[in-house]
Amino acid sequence: MAREGTLIGDRYRLLGPAGQGTVVWHAQDERLDRIVAVKPLFDEPLAAPAIPAPRAAICDVVDEDSTTYLVLEYPGARTLTELLDEHGTLAPGLVARFGAQLAAALAAAHDEGVLHAAVDPDHVVISAAGHAGIMGSGSAIRAFLAPEVLDGGFPDFPAEVYSLGATLYAAVDGRQRHPLTEAVLPLLHPDPAARPTMAVAEELLNSVTPRRPEPAPDRGAPRGIAGDYRCV
């Protein structure tokens, strides 16, 4: 039976149901490093699969444990807040990858003297390709502000490092110890001078980001379903 964390077809890691009362899952494509939707067909006729509206492109078809799964194109970009509302937490490896991407973008901005000042789950966007970015700017969620900012201090680069750490910590189960939490904790140091720079934060997060697996040989797809697998 499919459940969160299950690996389908040695490639698609189930993240959680795509909403209430649905059998469609969000999944991480570990070969191409992107987000997809996975739908088990159960006893539906193979020649006429039901695909959630709006109709999504079929990326792959996988047989696993006597069940056929359609792998569908992800519907579009989502904020981290939306993903956490749906799933509660995300897999540590996935959060580490997102965090390293965010730290790289913020470090480049810091090198140019630019401060975003609103790093929180509402402003982190995960694209359909599974890449994390920062959108817009403006007011940050209070819970993700550095303690010195909450005490009336002016936001600066160490405060932004703290906000990134708080955002990533919120995305995983912090009660469980794993390499990601060890990498994130220095970002949350109460003393701004003791926090790493954003460039060092990127290095810390990259050090705990799972390596992308080598592409597996293409075993092909069942011939009973018509379609061009445009997103493979």
Coordinates of C-alpha atoms in Angstrom, one line a residue:
M1 CA 0.0 0.0 0.0
A2 CA 1.4 3.4 -1.0
R3 CA 2.3 5.7 1.9
E4 CA 4.4 8.8 2.5
G5 CA 8.1 8.0 1.8
T6 CA 7.3 5.1 -0.5
L7 CA 9.6 4.9 -3.5
I8 CA 7.7 4.0 -6.7
G9 CA 9.6 2.6 -9.6
D10 CA 13.0 3.2 -7.9
R11 CA 12.5 6.9 -8.8
Y12 CA 9.4 8.6 -7.4
R13 CA 9.4 9.3 -3.7
L14 CA 5.9 10.0 -2.4
L15 CA 5.7 13.2 -0.3
G16 CA 2.0 13.2 0.7
P17 CA -1.5 13.3 -0.7
A18 CA -2.3 16.2 -3.0
G19 CA -5.2 17.4 -0.9
Q20 CA -8.0 15.9 1.1
G21 CA -10.1 13.0 -0.3
T22 CA -7.9 12.3 -3.2
V23 CA -5.7 9.4 -4.3
V24 CA -3.3 11.6 -6.1
W25 CA 0.1 12.1 -4.5
H26 CA 2.8 14.7 -4.7
A27 CA 6.2 13.0 -5.3
Q28 CA 9.8 13.8 -5.8
D29 CA 11.3 12.5 -9.1
E30 CA 14.7 11.5 -7.7
R31 CA 16.2 11.1 -11.2
L32 CA 15.4 14.5 -12.6
D33 CA 15.2 16.4 -9.3
R34 CA 11.6 17.7 -9.8
I35 CA 8.1 17.5 -8.3
V36 CA 5.5 15.4 -10.0
A37 CA 2.0 14.0 -9.3
V38 CA 1.4 10.3 -9.0
K39 CA -2.0 8.6 -9.4
P40 CA -2.6 4.9 -8.7
L41 CA -5.1 3.4 -11.3
F42 CA -6.3 0.5 -9.1
D43 CA -8.9 -1.3 -11.2
E44 CA -9.5 1.5 -13.7
P45 CA -9.3 0.4 -17.4
L46 CA -5.7 0.8 -18.6
A47 CA -6.8 2.1 -22.0
A48 CA -8.9 5.0 -20.6
P49 CA -7.2 6.2 -17.4
A50 CA -8.9 8.9 -15.3
I51 CA -6.7 12.0 -15.0
P52 CA -7.6 14.9 -12.7
A53 CA -8.8 18.0 -14.3
P54 CA -7.3 20.1 -15.7
R55 CA -5.9 17.4 -17.8
A56 CA -2.1 16.9 -17.1
A57 CA 0.5 15.6 -19.4
I58 CA 1.5 12.0 -18.6
C59 CA 5.2 11.8 -17.8
D60 CA 5.6 8.1 -17.0
V61 CA 3.7 4.8 -16.2
V62 CA 5.0 2.6 -13.5
D63 CA 3.9 -0.9 -12.3
E64 CA 4.6 -1.5 -8.6
D65 CA 3.2 -4.2 -6.3
S66 CA 0.4 -5.1 -8.6
T67 CA -0.7 -1.5 -9.0
T68 CA -0.2 0.7 -12.1
Y69 CA 0.7 4.4 -11.4
L70 CA 0.4 7.3 -13.7
V71 CA 3.1 9.9 -13.2
L72 CA 1.7 13.3 -14.2
E73 CA 3.1 16.7 -14.8
Y74 CA 3.1 18.8 -11.6
P75 CA 0.3 21.5 -11.8
G76 CA 2.5 24.5 -11.2
A77 CA 4.5 26.5 -8.7
R78 CA 3.5 26.4 -5.0
T79 CA 4.6 28.3 -2.0
L80 CA 6.3 26.4 0.8
T81 CA 3.4 27.4 3.0
E82 CA 1.0 25.6 0.7
L83 CA 3.1 22.5 0.7
L84 CA 3.4 22.5 4.4
D85 CA -0.3 23.0 4.9
E86 CA -0.8 19.9 2.7
H87 CA 1.9 17.6 4.1
G88 CA 2.8 18.9 7.5
T89 CA 6.5 18.4 6.9
L90 CA 8.7 17.5 4.0
A91 CA 11.5 14.9 3.6
P92 CA 14.8 16.2 5.0
G93 CA 16.7 15.5 1.8
L94 CA 14.2 17.6 -0.2
V95 CA 14.3 20.5 2.3
A96 CA 18.1 20.4 2.3
R97 CA 18.1 20.7 -1.5
F98 CA 15.6 23.6 -1.4
G99 CA 17.6 25.3 1.3
A100 CA 20.9 25.1 -0.6
Q101 CA 19.2 26.6 -3.6
L102 CA 17.7 29.4 -1.5
A103 CA 21.0 30.1 0.2
A104 CA 22.8 30.3 -3.1
A105 CA 20.4 32.9 -4.4
L106 CA 20.5 34.9 -1.2
A107 CA 24.3 34.7 -1.0
A108 CA 24.5 36.2 -4.5
A109 CA 22.2 39.0 -3.4
H110 CA 24.3 39.6 -0.3
D111 CA 27.4 39.9 -2.4
E112 CA 25.7 42.8 -4.2
G113 CA 24.6 44.4 -0.9
V114 CA 21.0 43.4 -1.4
L115 CA 18.8 42.3 1.5
H116 CA 15.5 40.5 0.8
A117 CA 14.2 41.0 4.4
A118 CA 11.2 38.7 4.0
V119 CA 12.5 35.1 3.9
D120 CA 9.7 32.8 5.2
P121 CA 7.5 30.0 3.9
D122 CA 5.0 32.5 2.3
H123 CA 7.8 33.9 0.1
V124 CA 9.5 30.7 -0.8
V125 CA 8.2 29.2 -4.1
I126 CA 8.7 25.7 -5.3
S127 CA 8.5 25.4 -9.1
A128 CA 7.0 22.6 -11.1
A129 CA 10.5 21.5 -11.8
G130 CA 11.2 21.2 -8.1
H131 CA 13.4 24.3 -7.7
A132 CA 13.1 26.7 -4.8
G133 CA 13.2 30.5 -5.1
I134 CA 12.3 33.7 -3.3
M135 CA 9.4 35.8 -4.6
G136 CA 8.8 39.5 -4.0
S137 CA 9.6 41.2 -0.8
G138 CA 7.7 43.1 1.9
S139 CA 6.5 42.1 5.3
A140 CA 7.9 38.9 6.8
I141 CA 6.0 36.5 9.0
R142 CA 6.8 37.5 12.6
A143 CA 7.7 33.9 13.7
F144 CA 10.6 33.8 11.2
L145 CA 12.2 37.1 12.2
A146 CA 15.6 37.0 14.0
P147 CA 15.4 37.8 17.8
E148 CA 17.3 41.0 17.4
V149 CA 14.8 42.2 14.8
L150 CA 11.9 41.3 17.1
D151 CA 13.7 43.4 19.8
G152 CA 13.6 46.4 17.5
G153 CA 16.9 46.0 15.6
F154 CA 17.3 46.8 11.9
P155 CA 17.2 43.7 9.6
D156 CA 20.7 42.8 8.2
F157 CA 22.5 39.9 6.6
P158 CA 22.8 37.8 9.8
A159 CA 19.1 38.3 10.5
E160 CA 18.4 37.0 7.0
V161 CA 20.5 33.9 7.7
Y162 CA 18.3 33.3 10.8
S163 CA 15.1 33.6 8.8
L164 CA 16.3 31.1 6.3
G165 CA 17.2 28.7 9.1
A166 CA 13.8 29.2 10.7
T167 CA 12.1 28.5 7.4
L168 CA 13.9 25.3 6.8
Y169 CA 13.5 24.1 10.4
A170 CA 9.7 24.6 10.0
A171 CA 9.7 22.4 7.0
V172 CA 11.0 19.3 8.7
D173 CA 10.3 17.5 12.0
G174 CA 12.7 19.2 14.3
R175 CA 12.1 16.7 17.0
Q176 CA 14.0 14.1 15.0
R177 CA 17.8 14.5 14.7
H178 CA 19.2 14.2 11.3
P179 CA 22.1 15.9 9.3
L180 CA 19.8 18.6 8.1
T181 CA 18.9 19.9 11.6
E182 CA 22.6 19.8 12.5
A183 CA 23.3 22.0 9.5
V184 CA 20.4 24.4 10.2
L185 CA 21.0 25.0 13.9
P186 CA 24.1 27.3 13.4
L187 CA 21.8 29.5 11.3
L188 CA 19.6 29.9 14.3
H189 CA 22.3 31.0 16.8
P190 CA 20.8 33.7 19.1
D191 CA 24.0 35.8 18.7
P192 CA 24.1 37.3 15.2
A193 CA 27.9 37.4 15.2
A194 CA 28.0 33.7 15.7
R195 CA 25.9 32.8 12.7
P196 CA 27.5 31.7 9.4
T197 CA 27.4 34.0 6.4
M198 CA 24.8 33.0 3.8
A199 CA 27.6 31.6 1.6
V200 CA 28.8 29.3 4.4
A201 CA 25.1 28.4 5.0
E202 CA 25.0 27.3 1.4
E203 CA 28.0 25.1 2.0
L204 CA 26.5 23.6 5.1
L205 CA 23.2 22.8 3.3
N206 CA 25.0 21.4 0.3
S207 CA 27.0 19.1 2.6
V208 CA 23.7 17.3 3.7
T209 CA 21.9 17.4 0.3
P210 CA 21.6 13.9 -1.1
R211 CA 23.5 13.3 -4.3
R212 CA 21.3 12.8 -7.3
P213 CA 21.3 9.1 -8.2
E214 CA 22.8 8.0 -11.5
P215 CA 20.1 7.6 -14.2
A216 CA 18.8 4.1 -14.2
P217 CA 18.3 2.2 -17.5
D218 CA 14.9 3.0 -19.0
R219 CA 12.8 -0.1 -18.5
G220 CA 10.1 1.3 -20.7
A221 CA 6.4 1.7 -20.0
P222 CA 3.4 -0.5 -20.6
R223 CA 2.1 -0.3 -24.1
G224 CA -1.5 -0.3 -23.1
I225 CA -1.6 3.5 -22.5
A226 CA -1.3 5.8 -25.4
G227 CA 0.5 9.1 -25.1
D228 CA 3.8 10.9 -25.7
Y229 CA 5.7 11.0 -22.4
R230 CA 6.6 14.7 -22.9
C231 CA 7.9 15.3 -19.4
V232 CA 10.4 12.4 -19.1

